[in-house]
Short mmCIF file of C-alpha atoms in Angstrom, two decimals:
data_model
loop_
_atom_site.label_atom_id
_atom_site.label_comp_id
_atom_site.label_asym_id
_atom_site.label_seq_id
_atom_site.Cartn_x
_atom_site.Cartn_y
_atom_site.Cartn_z
CA MET A 102 -0.01 0.01 0.00
CA THR A 103 2.97 2.29 -0.36
CA GLU A 104 4.36 3.99 -3.42
CA THR A 105 7.77 5.42 -4.09
CA GLY A 106 8.15 9.12 -4.38
CA GLY A 107 11.28 9.36 -6.48
CA ARG A 108 14.22 10.20 -4.30
CA GLN A 109 12.04 10.97 -1.32
CA GLY A 110 11.34 7.31 -0.51
CA PRO A 111 8.00 5.64 0.18
CA VAL A 112 5.01 7.78 1.26
CA PRO A 113 3.49 6.76 4.57
CA LEU A 114 0.00 5.26 4.53
CA ALA A 115 -1.32 7.97 6.87
CA ASP A 116 -0.20 10.68 4.45
CA GLN A 117 -1.92 8.86 1.56
CA ALA A 118 -5.15 8.64 3.53
CA ARG A 119 -4.89 12.34 4.39
CA GLN A 120 -4.42 13.22 0.70
CA TRP A 121 -7.44 11.13 -0.31
CA LEU A 122 -9.56 12.85 2.30
CA VAL A 123 -8.51 16.24 1.01
CA VAL A 124 -9.38 15.27 -2.57
CA LEU A 125 -12.70 13.81 -1.45
CA ARG A 126 -13.51 16.99 0.46
CA ASP A 127 -12.65 19.14 -2.56
CA ASP A 128 -14.79 17.04 -4.87
CA LEU A 129 -17.89 16.65 -2.74
CA CYS A 130 -17.84 19.64 -0.37
CA THR A 131 -16.10 22.60 -1.95
CA LEU A 132 -16.44 22.03 -5.71
CA ARG A 133 -19.46 23.93 -7.09
CA ARG A 134 -20.82 24.66 -10.53
CA ASP A 135 -20.68 28.07 -12.04
CA PRO A 136 -23.62 30.22 -10.93
CA LEU A 137 -26.46 30.86 -13.32
CA PRO A 138 -26.62 34.30 -14.95
CA VAL A 139 -28.69 36.92 -13.17
CA SER A 140 -31.19 36.98 -16.01
CA VAL A 141 -31.83 33.20 -15.65
CA TRP A 142 -32.32 33.56 -11.88
CA LEU A 143 -34.80 36.40 -12.39
CA ARG A 144 -36.66 34.49 -15.09
CA TRP A 145 -37.15 31.38 -12.98
CA LEU A 146 -37.71 33.15 -9.64
CA PRO A 147 -41.52 33.54 -10.10
CA HIS A 148 -41.82 29.84 -11.05
CA GLY A 149 -39.93 28.85 -7.91
CA LEU A 150 -42.09 31.02 -5.69
CA VAL A 151 -45.30 29.59 -7.20
CA CYS A 152 -44.09 26.02 -6.77
CA LEU A 153 -43.13 26.75 -3.15
CA ALA A 154 -46.55 28.27 -2.43
CA ALA A 155 -48.30 25.35 -4.17
CA PHE A 156 -46.32 22.88 -2.05
CA GLY A 157 -47.29 24.75 1.13
CA ALA A 158 -50.95 24.91 0.13
CA GLY A 159 -51.01 21.18 -0.74
CA THR A 160 -49.40 19.95 2.47
CA GLY A 161 -51.41 22.38 4.59
CA GLY A 162 -54.63 21.20 2.95
CA VAL A 163 -53.79 17.55 3.60
CA ALA A 164 -53.11 18.24 7.28
CA GLN A 165 -56.34 20.28 7.66
CA LEU A 166 -58.50 17.65 5.96
CA VAL A 167 -57.06 14.80 8.03
CA ASN A 168 -57.05 16.51 11.43
CA ASN A 169 -60.18 18.67 11.21
CA GLY A 170 -62.12 17.35 8.25
CA GLY A 171 -62.36 13.74 9.24
CA LEU A 172 -61.03 12.39 5.92
CA ASN A 173 -58.58 9.55 5.59
CA LEU A 174 -55.03 10.20 4.45
CA GLY A 175 -55.56 8.88 0.91
CA SER A 176 -58.56 11.11 0.15
CA ALA A 177 -56.95 14.14 1.79
CA PHE A 178 -53.71 13.59 -0.13
CA ALA A 179 -55.55 13.35 -3.45
CA ILE A 180 -57.48 16.62 -2.78
CA GLY A 181 -54.36 18.46 -1.56
CA LEU A 182 -52.35 17.22 -4.55
CA ALA A 183 -55.06 18.44 -6.94
CA GLN A 184 -55.22 21.88 -5.29
CA GLY A 185 -51.44 22.35 -5.16
CA GLY A 186 -50.94 20.88 -8.62
CA ALA A 187 -53.51 23.30 -10.06
CA ALA A 188 -51.30 26.24 -8.99
CA VAL A 189 -48.28 24.69 -10.69
CA LEU A 190 -50.29 23.83 -13.81
CA ALA A 191 -51.43 27.44 -14.05
CA LEU A 192 -47.88 28.41 -15.05
CA ARG A 193 -48.44 26.72 -18.43
CA ARG A 194 -52.19 26.02 -18.75
CA PRO A 195 -54.11 28.57 -16.66
CA VAL A 196 -57.59 27.69 -17.94
CA ALA A 197 -57.13 23.98 -17.31
CA ALA A 198 -55.65 24.79 -13.90
CA TRP A 199 -58.76 26.80 -12.99
CA TRP A 200 -61.02 23.89 -13.89
CA LEU A 201 -58.87 21.54 -11.82
CA SER A 202 -58.85 23.89 -8.81
CA THR A 203 -62.64 24.39 -9.01
CA ALA A 204 -63.26 20.67 -9.33
CA ALA A 205 -60.97 19.94 -6.37
CA THR A 206 -62.86 22.49 -4.30
CA VAL A 207 -66.25 20.91 -5.14
CA VAL A 208 -64.94 17.42 -4.35
CA CYS A 209 -63.43 18.65 -1.08
CA ALA A 210 -66.65 20.36 -0.04
CA ALA A 211 -68.71 17.24 -0.85
CA ALA A 212 -66.29 14.93 0.98
CA VAL A 213 -66.20 17.02 4.15
CA HIS A 214 -69.93 17.88 4.18
CA ASP A 215 -71.01 14.77 6.05
CA HIS A 216 -68.34 15.32 8.73
CA LEU A 217 -69.26 18.92 9.55
CA GLY A 218 -70.00 19.30 13.30
CA ARG A 219 -69.15 15.70 14.17
CA ILE A 220 -65.71 16.42 15.63
CA PRO A 221 -66.16 18.01 19.10
CA GLY A 222 -64.60 21.46 19.45
CA VAL A 223 -63.78 21.77 15.75
CA VAL A 224 -65.57 24.26 13.46
CA PHE A 225 -64.43 23.44 9.93
CA SER A 226 -64.03 26.18 7.29
CA TRP A 227 -66.42 25.30 4.48
CA PRO A 228 -66.93 25.17 1.49
CA TRP A 229 -63.41 26.59 0.92
CA THR A 230 -60.53 25.45 3.10
CA VAL A 231 -57.76 27.88 3.90
CA ALA A 232 -55.31 25.92 1.73
CA GLY A 233 -57.91 25.74 -1.05
CA ILE A 234 -58.36 29.51 -0.97
CA VAL A 235 -54.60 30.12 -1.21
CA ALA A 236 -54.20 27.69 -4.11
CA HIS A 237 -57.24 29.07 -5.97
CA LEU A 238 -56.00 32.66 -5.56
CA LEU A 239 -52.69 31.68 -7.18
CA VAL A 240 -54.58 30.07 -10.02
CA MET A 241 -56.85 33.11 -10.51
CA LEU A 242 -53.86 35.50 -10.49
CA LEU A 243 -51.95 33.51 -13.13
CA LEU A 244 -55.15 33.18 -15.14
CA ALA A 245 -55.69 36.98 -15.15
CA LEU A 246 -52.05 37.55 -16.11
CA ARG A 247 -52.04 35.04 -18.99
CA VAL A 248 -55.47 35.34 -20.67
CA ARG A 249 -57.82 38.06 -21.81
CA ALA A 250 -59.74 40.07 -19.23
CA ARG A 251 -63.06 38.60 -20.43
CA VAL A 252 -61.92 35.05 -19.72
CA ALA A 253 -60.69 36.03 -16.23
CA VAL A 254 -64.03 37.70 -15.43
CA GLU A 255 -65.94 34.68 -16.67
CA ALA A 256 -63.87 32.41 -14.42
CA LEU A 257 -64.52 34.75 -11.48
CA VAL A 258 -68.29 34.68 -12.12
CA LEU A 259 -68.34 30.89 -12.28
CA THR A 260 -66.30 30.70 -9.06
CA ALA A 261 -68.81 32.91 -7.32
CA LEU A 262 -71.71 30.85 -8.72
CA VAL A 263 -70.20 27.54 -7.56
CA THR A 264 -69.54 29.02 -4.13
CA ALA A 265 -73.12 30.28 -3.83
CA LEU A 266 -74.56 26.93 -4.80
CA LEU A 267 -72.39 25.10 -2.26
CA GLU A 268 -72.78 27.49 0.65
CA GLY A 269 -76.21 28.96 0.04
CA GLY A 270 -77.94 26.09 -1.76
CA TRP A 271 -76.50 23.11 0.09
CA GLY A 272 -75.14 24.35 3.42
CA GLY A 273 -74.24 22.17 6.40
CA ALA A 274 -74.65 21.56 10.10
CA VAL A 275 -71.88 23.48 11.83
CA TYR A 276 -69.16 25.20 9.86
CA GLN A 277 -67.32 28.49 9.38
CA PRO A 278 -68.52 30.00 6.08
CA THR A 279 -65.70 31.05 3.78
CA GLY A 280 -67.56 31.66 0.52
CA VAL A 281 -67.70 35.44 0.75
CA THR A 282 -64.02 35.65 1.67
CA ALA A 283 -63.00 33.44 -1.21
CA VAL A 284 -65.07 35.38 -3.75
CA VAL A 285 -63.92 38.81 -2.53
CA LEU A 286 -60.25 37.80 -2.52
CA SER A 287 -60.65 36.24 -5.97
CA ALA A 288 -62.16 39.47 -7.29
CA VAL A 289 -59.25 41.48 -5.88
CA VAL A 290 -56.70 39.10 -7.37
CA VAL A 291 -58.40 39.12 -10.76
CA ALA A 292 -58.55 42.93 -10.78
CA LEU A 293 -54.86 43.10 -9.91
CA GLY A 294 -53.91 40.61 -12.63
CA ILE A 295 -55.97 42.42 -15.25
CA ALA A 296 -54.33 45.73 -14.29
CA VAL A 297 -50.83 44.29 -14.49
CA ARG A 298 -51.57 42.56 -17.80
CA GLY A 299 -53.00 45.80 -19.24
CA ARG A 300 -49.93 47.72 -18.16
CA GLN A 301 -47.59 45.15 -19.75
CA GLN A 302 -49.58 45.24 -22.97
CA ALA A 303 -49.56 49.05 -23.02
CA ARG A 304 -45.81 49.09 -22.49
CA ALA A 305 -45.27 46.52 -25.26
CA GLU A 306 -47.47 48.50 -27.64
CA LEU A 307 -45.58 51.68 -26.75
CA VAL A 308 -42.25 50.05 -27.51
CA GLU A 309 -43.57 48.68 -30.78
CA GLN A 310 -45.07 52.04 -31.71
CA THR A 311 -41.81 53.80 -30.89
CA SER A 312 -39.91 51.39 -33.12
CA LEU A 313 -42.43 51.81 -35.95
CA THR A 314 -42.26 55.60 -35.57
CA ALA A 315 -38.47 55.59 -35.80
CA GLU A 316 -38.59 53.36 -38.87
CA GLU A 317 -41.24 55.52 -40.46
CA ARG A 318 -39.21 58.66 -39.74
CA ALA A 319 -36.14 57.12 -41.33
CA ARG A 320 -38.13 55.96 -44.33
CA ARG A 321 -39.74 59.36 -44.76
CA THR A 322 -36.36 61.08 -44.51
CA LEU A 323 -34.95 58.74 -47.11
CA LEU A 324 -37.88 59.43 -49.47
CA GLU A 325 -37.52 63.17 -48.96
CA GLU A 326 -33.84 63.04 -49.74
CA ARG A 327 -34.43 60.95 -52.84
CA SER A 328 -37.11 63.40 -53.94
CA ARG A 329 -34.67 66.23 -53.52
CA ILE A 330 -32.03 64.38 -55.55
CA ALA A 331 -34.65 63.71 -58.23
CA ARG A 332 -35.56 67.39 -58.46
CA GLU A 333 -31.91 68.37 -58.85
CA LEU A 334 -31.25 65.74 -61.47
CA HIS A 335 -34.32 66.87 -63.38
CA ASP A 336 -32.82 70.36 -63.47
CA VAL A 337 -29.60 68.97 -64.91
CA VAL A 338 -31.39 66.84 -67.50
CA ALA A 339 -33.67 69.70 -68.48
CA HIS A 340 -30.62 71.88 -69.06
CA HIS A 341 -29.06 69.34 -71.41
CA MET A 342 -32.31 68.82 -73.25
CA SER A 343 -32.54 72.56 -73.84
CA VAL A 344 -29.00 72.56 -75.21
CA ILE A 345 -29.87 69.67 -77.57
CA SER A 346 -32.94 71.52 -78.80
CA ILE A 347 -30.95 74.71 -79.52
CA GLN A 348 -28.16 72.83 -81.25
CA ALA A 349 -30.62 70.95 -83.40
CA GLN A 350 -32.19 74.25 -84.38
CA VAL A 351 -28.87 75.95 -85.20
CA ALA A 352 -27.22 73.00 -87.01
CA PRO A 353 -28.99 73.51 -90.42
CA HIS A 354 -27.62 77.05 -90.58
CA LEU A 355 -24.04 75.81 -90.23
CA VAL A 356 -24.14 73.75 -93.44
CA GLU A 357 -24.45 75.09 -96.96
CA ARG A 358 -27.48 73.80 -98.72
CA PRO A 359 -28.37 71.06 -96.16
CA SER A 360 -30.19 68.10 -97.61
CA PRO A 361 -33.91 67.67 -96.86
CA GLU A 362 -33.16 64.44 -94.96
CA LEU A 363 -30.73 66.28 -92.69
CA GLU A 364 -33.20 69.06 -92.00
CA GLU A 365 -35.92 66.54 -91.36
CA ASN A 366 -33.78 64.56 -88.90
CA LEU A 367 -32.64 67.70 -87.08
CA ALA A 368 -36.22 68.92 -86.87
CA GLY A 369 -37.23 65.57 -85.42
CA ILE A 370 -34.42 65.74 -82.87
CA ARG A 371 -35.49 69.24 -81.87
CA GLN A 372 -39.14 68.24 -81.65
CA ASN A 373 -38.36 65.20 -79.47
CA ALA A 374 -36.12 67.30 -77.25
CA LEU A 375 -38.86 69.90 -76.79
CA GLU A 376 -41.42 67.23 -75.93
CA ALA A 377 -39.06 65.59 -73.43
CA LEU A 378 -38.30 69.03 -71.97
CA THR A 379 -42.01 69.75 -71.55
CA GLU A 380 -42.55 66.44 -69.74
CA LEU A 381 -39.54 67.06 -67.53
CA ARG A 382 -40.78 70.52 -66.59
CA ARG A 383 -44.22 69.09 -65.78
CA VAL A 384 -42.76 66.42 -63.50
CA LEU A 385 -40.34 68.92 -62.02
CA GLY A 386 -43.21 71.26 -61.20
CA VAL A 387 -44.97 68.51 -59.30
CA LEU A 388 -41.82 67.70 -57.34
CA ARG A 389 -41.15 71.30 -56.51
CA SER A 390 -44.73 71.94 -55.41
CA GLU A 391 -44.23 69.51 -52.52
CA HIS A 392 -41.13 71.34 -51.25
CA PRO A 393 -41.37 74.97 -52.32
CA GLU A 394 -38.73 76.16 -49.88
CA ASP A 395 -35.37 77.46 -51.00
CA PRO A 396 -32.88 74.64 -51.66
CA GLU A 397 -29.99 76.79 -50.51
CA GLY A 398 -31.28 78.30 -47.29
CA PRO A 399 -29.52 80.67 -44.91
CA TYR A 400 -25.77 80.82 -45.37
CA GLY A 401 -26.13 78.50 -48.31
CA LEU A 402 -26.18 75.51 -45.96
CA GLY A 403 -29.43 73.89 -46.93
CA ALA A 404 -31.94 75.19 -44.35
CA PRO A 405 -35.29 76.30 -45.71
CA GLY A 406 -36.98 79.61 -45.47
CA THR A 407 -35.27 82.28 -47.56
CA GLY A 408 -37.81 82.22 -50.32
CA ALA A 409 -35.41 82.27 -53.23
CA ALA A 410 -36.64 81.33 -56.65
CA PRO A 411 -36.87 77.51 -57.00
CA ASP A 412 -35.70 77.69 -60.63
CA ALA A 413 -32.20 78.84 -59.72
CA PRO A 414 -29.40 76.82 -61.44
CA GLN A 415 -28.10 73.85 -59.51
CA PRO A 416 -24.75 74.46 -57.73
CA THR A 417 -21.43 72.99 -58.87
CA LEU A 418 -17.90 72.76 -57.51
CA ALA A 419 -17.26 76.28 -58.78
CA ARG A 420 -19.54 77.60 -56.01
CA LEU A 421 -17.69 75.92 -53.14
CA GLY A 422 -15.84 79.17 -52.47
CA THR A 423 -19.13 80.99 -51.88
CA LEU A 424 -20.37 78.15 -49.70
CA ILE A 425 -17.24 78.30 -47.54
CA ASP A 426 -17.45 82.08 -47.27
CA ASN A 427 -21.03 81.80 -46.07
CA THR A 428 -19.98 79.20 -43.51
CA ARG A 429 -17.32 81.54 -42.17
CA ALA A 430 -19.93 84.26 -41.89
CA ALA A 431 -22.04 81.86 -39.83
CA GLY A 432 -19.26 81.59 -37.20
CA LEU A 433 -17.00 78.69 -38.18
CA ASP A 434 -13.25 78.88 -38.80
CA VAL A 435 -13.02 77.14 -42.19
CA SER A 436 -9.93 76.50 -44.26
CA ALA A 437 -9.90 74.83 -47.66
CA GLU A 438 -7.33 73.12 -49.82
CA VAL A 439 -7.49 71.89 -53.40
CA ARG A 440 -5.09 69.30 -54.68
CA GLY A 441 -4.62 67.80 -58.10
CA ALA A 442 -5.39 69.14 -61.56
CA VAL A 443 -8.84 70.70 -61.68
CA ARG A 444 -10.94 69.24 -64.45
CA PRO A 445 -14.60 69.22 -65.38
CA TYR A 446 -16.90 66.45 -64.18
CA THR A 447 -20.33 65.29 -65.13
CA PRO A 448 -23.15 67.51 -63.76
CA GLY A 449 -24.31 64.76 -61.40
CA VAL A 450 -20.85 64.40 -59.83
CA GLU A 451 -20.43 68.18 -59.42
CA LEU A 452 -23.89 68.56 -57.88
CA SER A 453 -23.45 65.63 -55.51
CA ALA A 454 -19.98 66.82 -54.46
CA TYR A 455 -21.33 70.28 -53.65
CA ARG A 456 -24.26 68.84 -51.66
CA ILE A 457 -22.01 66.49 -49.67
CA VAL A 458 -19.71 69.34 -48.65
CA GLN A 459 -22.74 71.52 -47.94
CA GLU A 460 -24.29 68.91 -45.65
CA ALA A 461 -20.98 68.27 -43.84
CA LEU A 462 -20.52 71.99 -43.17
CA SER A 463 -24.11 72.26 -42.04
CA ASN A 464 -23.59 69.40 -39.57
CA ALA A 465 -20.43 71.03 -38.25
CA LEU A 466 -22.31 74.32 -37.82
CA ARG A 467 -25.13 72.64 -35.89
CA HIS A 468 -23.23 70.07 -33.83
CA ALA A 469 -19.78 71.65 -33.39
CA PRO A 470 -20.20 75.45 -33.04
CA GLY A 471 -16.95 77.31 -32.59
CA SER A 472 -14.89 74.46 -34.06
CA ARG A 473 -12.21 74.62 -36.77
CA VAL A 474 -13.16 73.00 -40.02
CA ARG A 475 -11.01 72.04 -42.95
CA VAL A 476 -12.28 71.15 -46.42
CA GLU A 477 -10.05 69.21 -48.80
CA VAL A 478 -10.84 68.55 -52.46
CA VAL A 479 -8.53 66.12 -54.25
CA HIS A 480 -8.80 65.74 -58.04
CA ARG A 481 -7.66 62.26 -59.03
CA PRO A 482 -7.42 60.59 -62.42
CA ASP A 483 -10.19 58.18 -61.38
CA GLY A 484 -12.48 60.58 -59.60
CA LEU A 485 -13.01 63.18 -56.89
CA HIS A 486 -12.06 62.80 -53.24
CA LEU A 487 -13.71 65.03 -50.61
CA GLU A 488 -12.96 65.31 -46.95
CA VAL A 489 -14.51 67.64 -44.36
CA ALA A 490 -13.16 67.42 -40.82
CA ASN A 491 -13.99 69.53 -37.79
CA SER A 492 -12.35 69.75 -34.40
CA ARG A 493 -14.06 69.57 -31.02
CA ALA A 494 -16.85 72.11 -30.45
CA GLY A 495 -15.57 75.30 -28.95
CA GLU A 496 -19.00 76.45 -27.71
CA PRO A 497 -21.96 74.77 -25.98
CA VAL A 498 -23.90 72.64 -28.51
CA PRO A 499 -27.54 73.77 -28.74
CA PRO A 500 -30.27 71.16 -29.31
CA SER A 501 -30.59 70.42 -32.99
CA PRO A 502 -34.07 70.46 -34.60
CA GLY A 503 -32.93 68.26 -37.48
CA ALA A 504 -34.03 64.67 -38.07
CA GLY A 505 -30.47 63.35 -37.69
CA HIS A 506 -30.38 61.74 -41.13
CA GLY A 507 -28.03 64.07 -43.01
CA LEU A 508 -25.49 61.32 -43.57
CA LEU A 509 -28.24 59.26 -45.20
CA GLY A 510 -28.55 61.76 -48.02
CA MET A 511 -24.79 61.81 -48.53
CA ARG A 512 -24.65 58.07 -48.88
CA GLU A 513 -27.63 58.06 -51.24
CA ARG A 514 -25.93 60.56 -53.53
CA ALA A 515 -22.60 58.72 -53.50
CA ALA A 516 -24.21 55.31 -54.04
CA MET A 517 -26.18 56.69 -57.00
CA LEU A 518 -22.91 57.62 -58.70
CA GLY A 519 -21.00 54.47 -57.73
CA GLY A 520 -19.05 56.19 -54.94
CA ARG A 521 -19.08 55.92 -51.16
CA VAL A 522 -19.21 58.08 -48.04
CA THR A 523 -17.70 57.32 -44.64
CA ALA A 524 -18.19 59.29 -41.43
CA ALA A 525 -16.54 58.70 -38.10
CA PRO A 526 -15.53 60.64 -34.96
CA THR A 527 -11.88 61.52 -34.47
CA ALA A 528 -9.73 60.70 -31.44
CA GLN A 529 -9.65 64.40 -30.54
CA GLY A 530 -13.41 64.74 -30.25
CA GLY A 531 -14.14 66.01 -33.76
CA PHE A 532 -15.76 64.43 -36.77
CA THR A 533 -14.61 63.55 -40.27
CA VAL A 534 -16.69 62.96 -43.43
CA THR A 535 -14.86 61.38 -46.39
CA ALA A 536 -16.36 60.81 -49.82
CA PHE A 537 -15.17 59.48 -53.16
CA LEU A 538 -17.09 60.03 -56.40
CA PRO A 539 -15.99 58.43 -59.73
CA GLY A 540 -15.24 61.06 -62.33
CA ASP A 541 -17.72 59.70 -64.86
CA GLY A 542 -20.38 58.81 -62.27
CA THR A 543 -20.05 55.04 -62.79
CA PRO A 544 -18.75 52.49 -60.25
CA SER A 545 -15.18 51.28 -60.53
CA ASP A 546 -14.06 47.68 -60.01
CA ASP A 547 -10.89 48.66 -58.14
CA PRO A 548 -11.19 50.76 -54.97
CA PRO A 549 -9.30 54.08 -55.01
CA PRO A 550 -6.11 54.35 -53.03
CA PRO A 551 -6.52 55.88 -49.58
CA VAL A 552 -5.79 59.54 -48.98
CA PRO A 553 -3.96 60.59 -45.79
CA PRO A 554 -6.44 62.08 -43.25
CA LEU A 555 -6.52 65.79 -42.64
CA PHE A 556 -5.97 65.51 -38.91
CA SER A 557 -3.30 63.00 -37.90
CA PRO A 558 -3.07 61.86 -34.26
CA SER A 559 0.19 63.74 -33.87
CA SER A 560 -1.42 67.07 -34.75
CA PRO A 561 -4.81 67.22 -33.09
CA SER A 562 -7.43 69.21 -34.98
CA SER A 563 -5.14 72.02 -36.21
CA PRO A 564 -5.54 73.02 -39.89
CA THR A 565 -2.60 74.31 -41.87
CA THR A 566 -2.11 78.00 -42.25
CA GLY A 567 -2.02 77.94 -46.04
CA GLU A 568 -5.44 78.28 -47.56
CA GLN A 569 -6.58 77.89 -51.10
CA THR A 570 -10.26 78.39 -51.66
CA PRO A 571 -11.61 76.57 -54.70
#
């Protein structure tokens, strides 16, 4: 019974026994499973309390029926098991549990009826025992919490009717009447359960309505932004259609003795262009009638209310200088830098680039007053890179009345042209909006190379002194 321990020699038997006892104690006395999460404990706590109360009602009912009711142990145990089991069954099947509890009460009252007044010095509570009342109250509470209010009220009415038939219609020799107490307590419990259930339903409906309202607000904002983009693109298309019509009208005068076929084709081109232009203006008028406010707004930042003519030409990159000047006048320290060879872009790209910068400056004006903002425009061979970064707000930020979906419009514009927009806070407490738009307005298979950020971590939120306004 000994074992060698290397160079230490054999281990004594007493030490081995002591080690086994320590292991046995660790395994069976100190080793415990990991505790359940708090959410699991809270979820199962009501079930445990109901089961504990049901066990107490069942055992108490058995003792009362055997000692004071004159029943044998088998009959008392069956009735107590039915009453306690009804409370446990109500956790899953409340209606069936109510029928079981009511049936157990009727059977209990019938079984005890012949023994009323026969035990000297004992006045039995009838037709409801104390344990029966407790178990039935648990059933009625769970029933009111789990089913509609009409079902709970119907169960309460039938409980009162059964009680009246037993106590008032049948009666007994000598007993303590408990019918009124049982009915009154059942009514209180049902009213409490209906109130709690109504409150839970109202809260769930409020959460659902809040979620639907947020989704509807986001959807409406998206539709409004798309409508605005459609209006602006209609302006661009209408301009080109007008140019086509004029060129088709002038072209015959640029050729000596044009053939009749040429004149006929040019006349057809001009006529089709005029018809398309008429339809575009009709649709554009409908779109503008829904949003008659000025697309530029105060400071040229997109807020409504200045009442400018809605037929003003759509802005391009050439007007970024005016936009930045208006932003400075509104109270922001804005610097701008243009890199790369300036070249013309398609009207959709120029309009979207202007609107993205406009919205980024508007967000900085609303959410970071007193900050320093830098605008960078990079002309690449494959497209246009924009970046607008602001530092931490230098003044208290007032509450914003906006819908909070300005970035949604930026992404819609960029996605329409095959580009992309990213927005993220900086480590210094500011915010950066970066956009890339393909030069021809079509998506590219290869992503553009990254451009170094305006504000590096080593130089927090400080724009360069050199300024070049586009």
